[in-house]
XYZ file of C-alpha atoms in Angstrom:
324
model
C 0.117 -0.147 -0.065
C 1.270 3.656 -0.850
C 2.364 5.726 1.811
C 0.513 8.981 2.755
C 0.236 12.383 1.065
C 1.807 15.030 3.164
C 0.493 18.323 3.590
C 2.945 21.552 3.110
C 1.582 22.843 6.480
C 2.536 19.921 8.299
C -0.678 19.752 10.102
C -3.059 16.692 9.420
C -5.913 18.192 11.541
C -6.410 21.321 13.583
C -9.026 22.522 16.168
C -9.058 26.141 16.616
C -11.020 27.328 19.913
C -13.592 24.665 18.997
C -16.755 24.467 21.490
C -19.509 22.447 21.240
C -23.003 22.344 23.534
C -26.109 20.256 23.328
C -28.847 22.448 25.010
C -27.094 23.736 28.398
C -24.433 20.684 28.462
C -21.093 21.800 27.316
C -19.262 18.681 25.428
C -16.366 20.780 24.084
C -15.049 23.892 25.343
C -12.168 25.923 23.896
C -10.242 23.058 22.131
C -7.097 23.987 20.773
C -5.523 20.887 19.046
C -3.064 20.022 16.058
C -2.224 16.648 14.558
C 0.802 16.002 12.472
C 1.651 13.475 9.961
C 2.710 10.000 11.262
C 1.437 10.376 14.907
C -0.417 7.830 16.806
C -2.435 9.590 19.403
C -4.573 8.072 21.919
C -7.651 9.969 23.173
C -8.726 9.555 26.649
C -11.477 10.878 29.046
C -13.851 9.768 31.628
C -17.729 9.497 30.866
C -18.883 12.670 29.384
C -15.266 13.897 28.649
C -16.150 14.913 25.271
C -14.397 12.171 23.224
C -17.279 11.136 20.809
C -18.019 14.760 20.138
C -14.599 15.618 19.272
C -14.354 12.762 16.957
C -17.712 13.699 15.287
C -16.451 17.254 14.969
C -13.248 16.226 13.172
C -15.042 13.622 10.878
C -17.834 16.724 10.272
C -20.625 14.745 11.680
C -21.070 17.911 13.921
C -20.590 21.488 13.413
C -18.775 23.653 16.198
C -20.846 26.286 17.809
C -17.714 28.231 17.780
C -14.127 28.095 16.493
C -12.889 25.888 13.446
C -12.055 22.301 12.289
C -9.773 21.529 9.686
C -8.323 18.619 7.892
C -5.311 18.834 5.472
C -5.865 22.595 5.297
C -9.572 22.206 4.458
C -13.131 21.634 5.639
C -13.451 17.745 7.223
C -16.226 16.901 4.425
C -13.502 17.818 1.641
C -10.939 15.737 3.059
C -13.366 12.906 3.489
C -14.790 13.198 0.021
C -11.229 13.211 -1.221
C -10.569 9.682 0.535
C -7.880 10.970 2.730
C -9.506 9.802 6.012
C -10.849 6.485 7.296
C -13.013 5.963 10.364
C -14.024 2.989 12.522
C -16.859 4.137 14.982
C -18.718 2.305 17.609
C -22.123 3.422 15.808
C -21.116 2.502 12.344
C -23.723 -0.075 11.109
C -23.106 -3.240 8.774
C -24.900 -4.697 5.691
C -26.098 -7.977 7.371
C -27.103 -9.799 4.329
C -24.011 -10.017 2.445
C -20.707 -12.004 2.899
C -17.548 -10.264 4.452
C -15.657 -10.316 0.935
C -18.394 -8.479 -0.683
C -18.717 -5.731 1.677
C -15.008 -5.020 1.734
C -14.884 -5.357 -2.064
C -17.722 -2.596 -2.174
C -15.894 -0.242 0.297
C -12.605 -0.702 -1.685
C -14.593 0.168 -5.202
C -16.029 3.444 -3.834
C -13.171 4.680 -2.185
C -11.344 7.515 -4.210
C -8.104 5.726 -3.343
C -9.444 2.219 -2.815
C -6.964 -0.710 -2.281
C -7.245 -4.440 -3.496
C -10.044 -6.113 -1.568
C -8.040 -9.435 -0.927
C -5.171 -7.004 0.301
C -7.199 -5.368 2.904
C -8.780 -8.449 4.200
C -5.416 -9.608 4.844
C -4.009 -6.544 6.593
C -7.189 -6.345 8.598
C -6.454 -10.126 9.589
C -10.226 -10.991 8.618
C -9.065 -13.390 5.480
C -10.584 -16.322 7.178
C -13.901 -14.528 7.674
C -14.178 -13.479 4.153
C -16.884 -16.008 3.145
C -19.022 -15.372 6.211
C -22.189 -13.558 6.191
C -21.822 -10.262 8.211
C -25.025 -11.196 10.510
C -22.913 -14.864 11.574
C -20.074 -12.595 12.961
C -19.686 -12.223 16.680
C -19.043 -8.591 18.323
C -15.485 -9.003 18.184
C -15.421 -10.336 14.395
C -17.532 -7.162 13.488
C -15.206 -4.692 15.149
C -12.362 -6.111 12.948
C -14.693 -5.955 9.630
C -15.157 -2.143 10.585
C -11.600 -1.783 10.830
C -11.157 -3.345 7.247
C -13.602 -0.996 5.945
C -11.755 1.954 7.872
C -8.547 0.976 5.699
C -10.099 0.102 2.470
C -8.293 3.158 0.936
C -5.002 4.843 0.936
C -6.045 7.260 3.834
C -3.978 9.971 5.212
C -5.483 9.545 8.686
C -7.238 6.782 10.632
C -9.819 7.477 13.373
C -10.748 4.542 15.700
C -13.384 4.906 18.407
C -13.191 2.199 20.891
C -11.672 -0.235 18.239
C -10.556 -3.387 20.412
C -13.789 -3.500 22.159
C -15.371 -6.941 21.844
C -11.849 -8.342 20.615
C -9.909 -11.140 22.859
C -6.455 -10.588 24.106
C -4.578 -12.279 21.085
C -6.933 -10.724 18.350
C -6.285 -6.973 19.937
C -2.343 -7.806 19.884
C -2.845 -8.676 16.326
C -4.876 -5.464 15.484
C -2.468 -3.114 16.893
C 0.443 -4.849 15.089
C -1.745 -3.826 12.189
C -1.899 -0.136 13.437
C 1.819 -0.061 13.882
C 2.312 -0.821 10.293
C -0.280 1.879 9.244
C 1.810 4.407 11.612
C 5.128 3.326 10.248
C 3.821 4.222 6.617
C 3.475 7.693 7.566
C -0.417 7.674 8.433
C -1.694 9.521 11.375
C -3.780 7.468 13.997
C -6.244 9.009 16.528
C -7.968 6.481 18.648
C -10.189 6.955 21.608
C -9.912 4.180 24.039
C -10.890 3.023 27.736
C -8.004 0.283 27.674
C -5.092 2.554 29.026
C -2.616 -0.082 28.569
C -3.160 0.338 25.033
C -2.610 3.955 25.266
C 0.591 3.515 27.166
C 1.996 0.722 24.742
C 0.823 2.218 21.629
C 0.396 5.791 21.350
C 3.271 8.304 21.187
C 1.051 10.783 22.300
C -1.738 10.878 24.659
C -4.547 13.068 25.008
C -6.825 13.570 28.008
C -10.166 15.174 27.944
C -12.053 16.128 31.042
C -15.501 18.003 31.279
C -14.815 19.035 27.434
C -11.520 20.591 28.050
C -8.114 19.144 27.124
C -6.174 18.914 30.314
C -3.115 17.071 29.377
C -1.279 16.448 26.049
C 1.931 14.623 25.812
C 3.838 11.505 25.691
C 2.913 8.662 28.092
C 5.856 9.516 30.350
C 4.977 13.053 30.264
C 1.327 12.452 31.280
C 2.395 10.044 34.319
C 4.866 13.109 35.506
C 1.985 15.598 35.229
C 0.108 13.670 37.832
C 2.681 14.535 40.215
C 1.978 11.442 42.216
C 3.465 8.253 43.291
C 2.043 5.127 44.948
C 2.688 3.300 48.224
C 2.144 -0.476 48.502
C 2.338 -2.606 51.544
C 0.599 -5.277 53.494
C -0.930 -4.962 56.894
C -1.488 -7.910 59.105
C -3.680 -8.077 61.953
C -0.526 -8.167 64.382
C 0.788 -5.018 62.709
C -1.794 -2.703 64.433
C -5.482 -1.343 64.130
C -6.620 -1.255 60.681
C -8.798 1.996 60.075
C -9.398 3.449 56.173
C -9.801 6.867 57.758
C -6.001 6.820 59.087
C -5.040 6.301 55.863
C -6.993 8.407 53.958
C -5.755 11.247 56.466
C -2.096 10.604 55.458
C -0.233 13.507 54.136
C -0.329 13.832 50.005
C -2.755 10.967 49.749
C -5.180 11.160 46.809
C -6.586 7.883 46.322
C -6.584 4.703 48.432
C -7.347 0.882 47.530
C -7.830 -1.710 49.923
C -8.252 -5.304 49.290
C -8.392 -8.316 51.709
C -11.147 -9.575 54.278
C -11.845 -7.808 57.414
C -9.438 -9.142 60.266
C -7.117 -10.901 57.796
C -4.035 -9.582 55.903
C -4.662 -6.204 53.886
C -3.125 -5.231 50.674
C -3.229 -1.469 50.573
C -2.161 0.705 47.680
C -2.156 4.690 48.303
C -1.854 7.339 45.512
C -0.002 10.155 47.023
C 1.654 13.430 46.025
C 4.034 13.145 49.028
C 5.519 9.482 49.529
C 8.029 10.722 52.120
C 5.404 12.031 54.266
C 3.038 9.384 53.514
C 5.706 6.656 54.699
C 6.349 8.546 57.857
C 2.633 9.094 58.784
C 2.395 5.160 58.614
C 4.725 4.765 61.299
C 3.464 7.909 63.278
C 0.249 6.324 63.209
C 1.292 3.137 64.888
C 1.212 0.771 61.674
C 4.027 -1.343 60.489
C 3.651 -2.098 56.640
C 5.317 -5.261 55.563
C 6.930 -5.306 52.083
C 6.610 -1.702 51.766
C 7.298 -0.125 48.126
C 7.258 3.076 46.490
C 6.855 3.036 42.789
C 5.752 5.635 39.910
C 2.283 5.517 38.364
C 1.067 3.615 35.546
C -0.808 5.683 32.867
C -4.296 4.568 34.497
C -3.290 5.626 37.813
C -1.967 9.110 36.715
C -5.326 9.317 34.505
C -7.315 8.958 37.785
C -5.172 11.302 39.601
C -5.381 14.032 36.678
C -9.051 13.552 36.182
C -10.271 13.047 39.804
C -12.206 9.919 38.588
C -12.720 6.792 40.520
C -12.764 4.590 37.385
C -10.893 5.004 34.411
C -13.133 2.265 32.337
C -16.268 4.541 32.740
C -17.896 4.158 29.159
C -19.481 7.314 27.394
C -23.228 7.232 27.520
C -27.864 16.004 26.164
C -25.574 13.368 23.869
C -24.165 10.703 26.182
C -23.934 13.052 28.909
C -22.229 15.349 26.448
C -20.802 12.586 24.783
């Protein structure tokens, strides 16, 4: 497959002070963002953060209330009509009464820069599904077919919304290997995901949206550093002192607490803290004697929780889906 056509400006996509509301609910607020050729970018955010709305604006499915969105120096629709953008959306329907090969052939035929259908089937890892009717596919298999449709032509930008939902681990790994190949060919890949380990291992840039605003933009390492927190991990045995969660939550710098284990038994404790030294000292001042004490840096998921103040990094987007 051919490599991408690059713009003189070096901008694949640009949001300029973009805002979008649904009634009184602000979905996107003052978004300024530029995507450049060859980037693999993860879009993260809790429920209602504005991820879906951001993708809709990028693809011309919604118009901004304020600001502007451009693709390759023009409006989104012009770039899409020229065959420069491929998209895989959660809401994308599939024709049920055809075989997979027929559907892919059709997508390749109507794409302004369409590839050979057999090549697309191979690249998407669905050659073995080619002669199966679409209505007999599992949820994960349907996702793989949607991906094939997204790469049916020589796109310069690929947009993916929760692409690996419903896929098992081995299929997810194969999927991302294919996406790496797309990025290595110079294509820009933008994907929204709730699998933060995917963002950590795949993306070379991570965007975090919260309440419609872009609150973090950088590499995975930079996002972790921005959180400004570390994790204290240890075990508490019944003989090590009285256990009270309120004492742990009151430790200096504590911003998150996770405790597992039965009441009256061994408890495994993980504390997210902005001051690990003071937190550890506070444990001993409280008369606790932690075993196996470790202080480590945060993973991307824990950094995400710290930055956004959310309890669960895997909330799903559901106004338009609570502001989409």
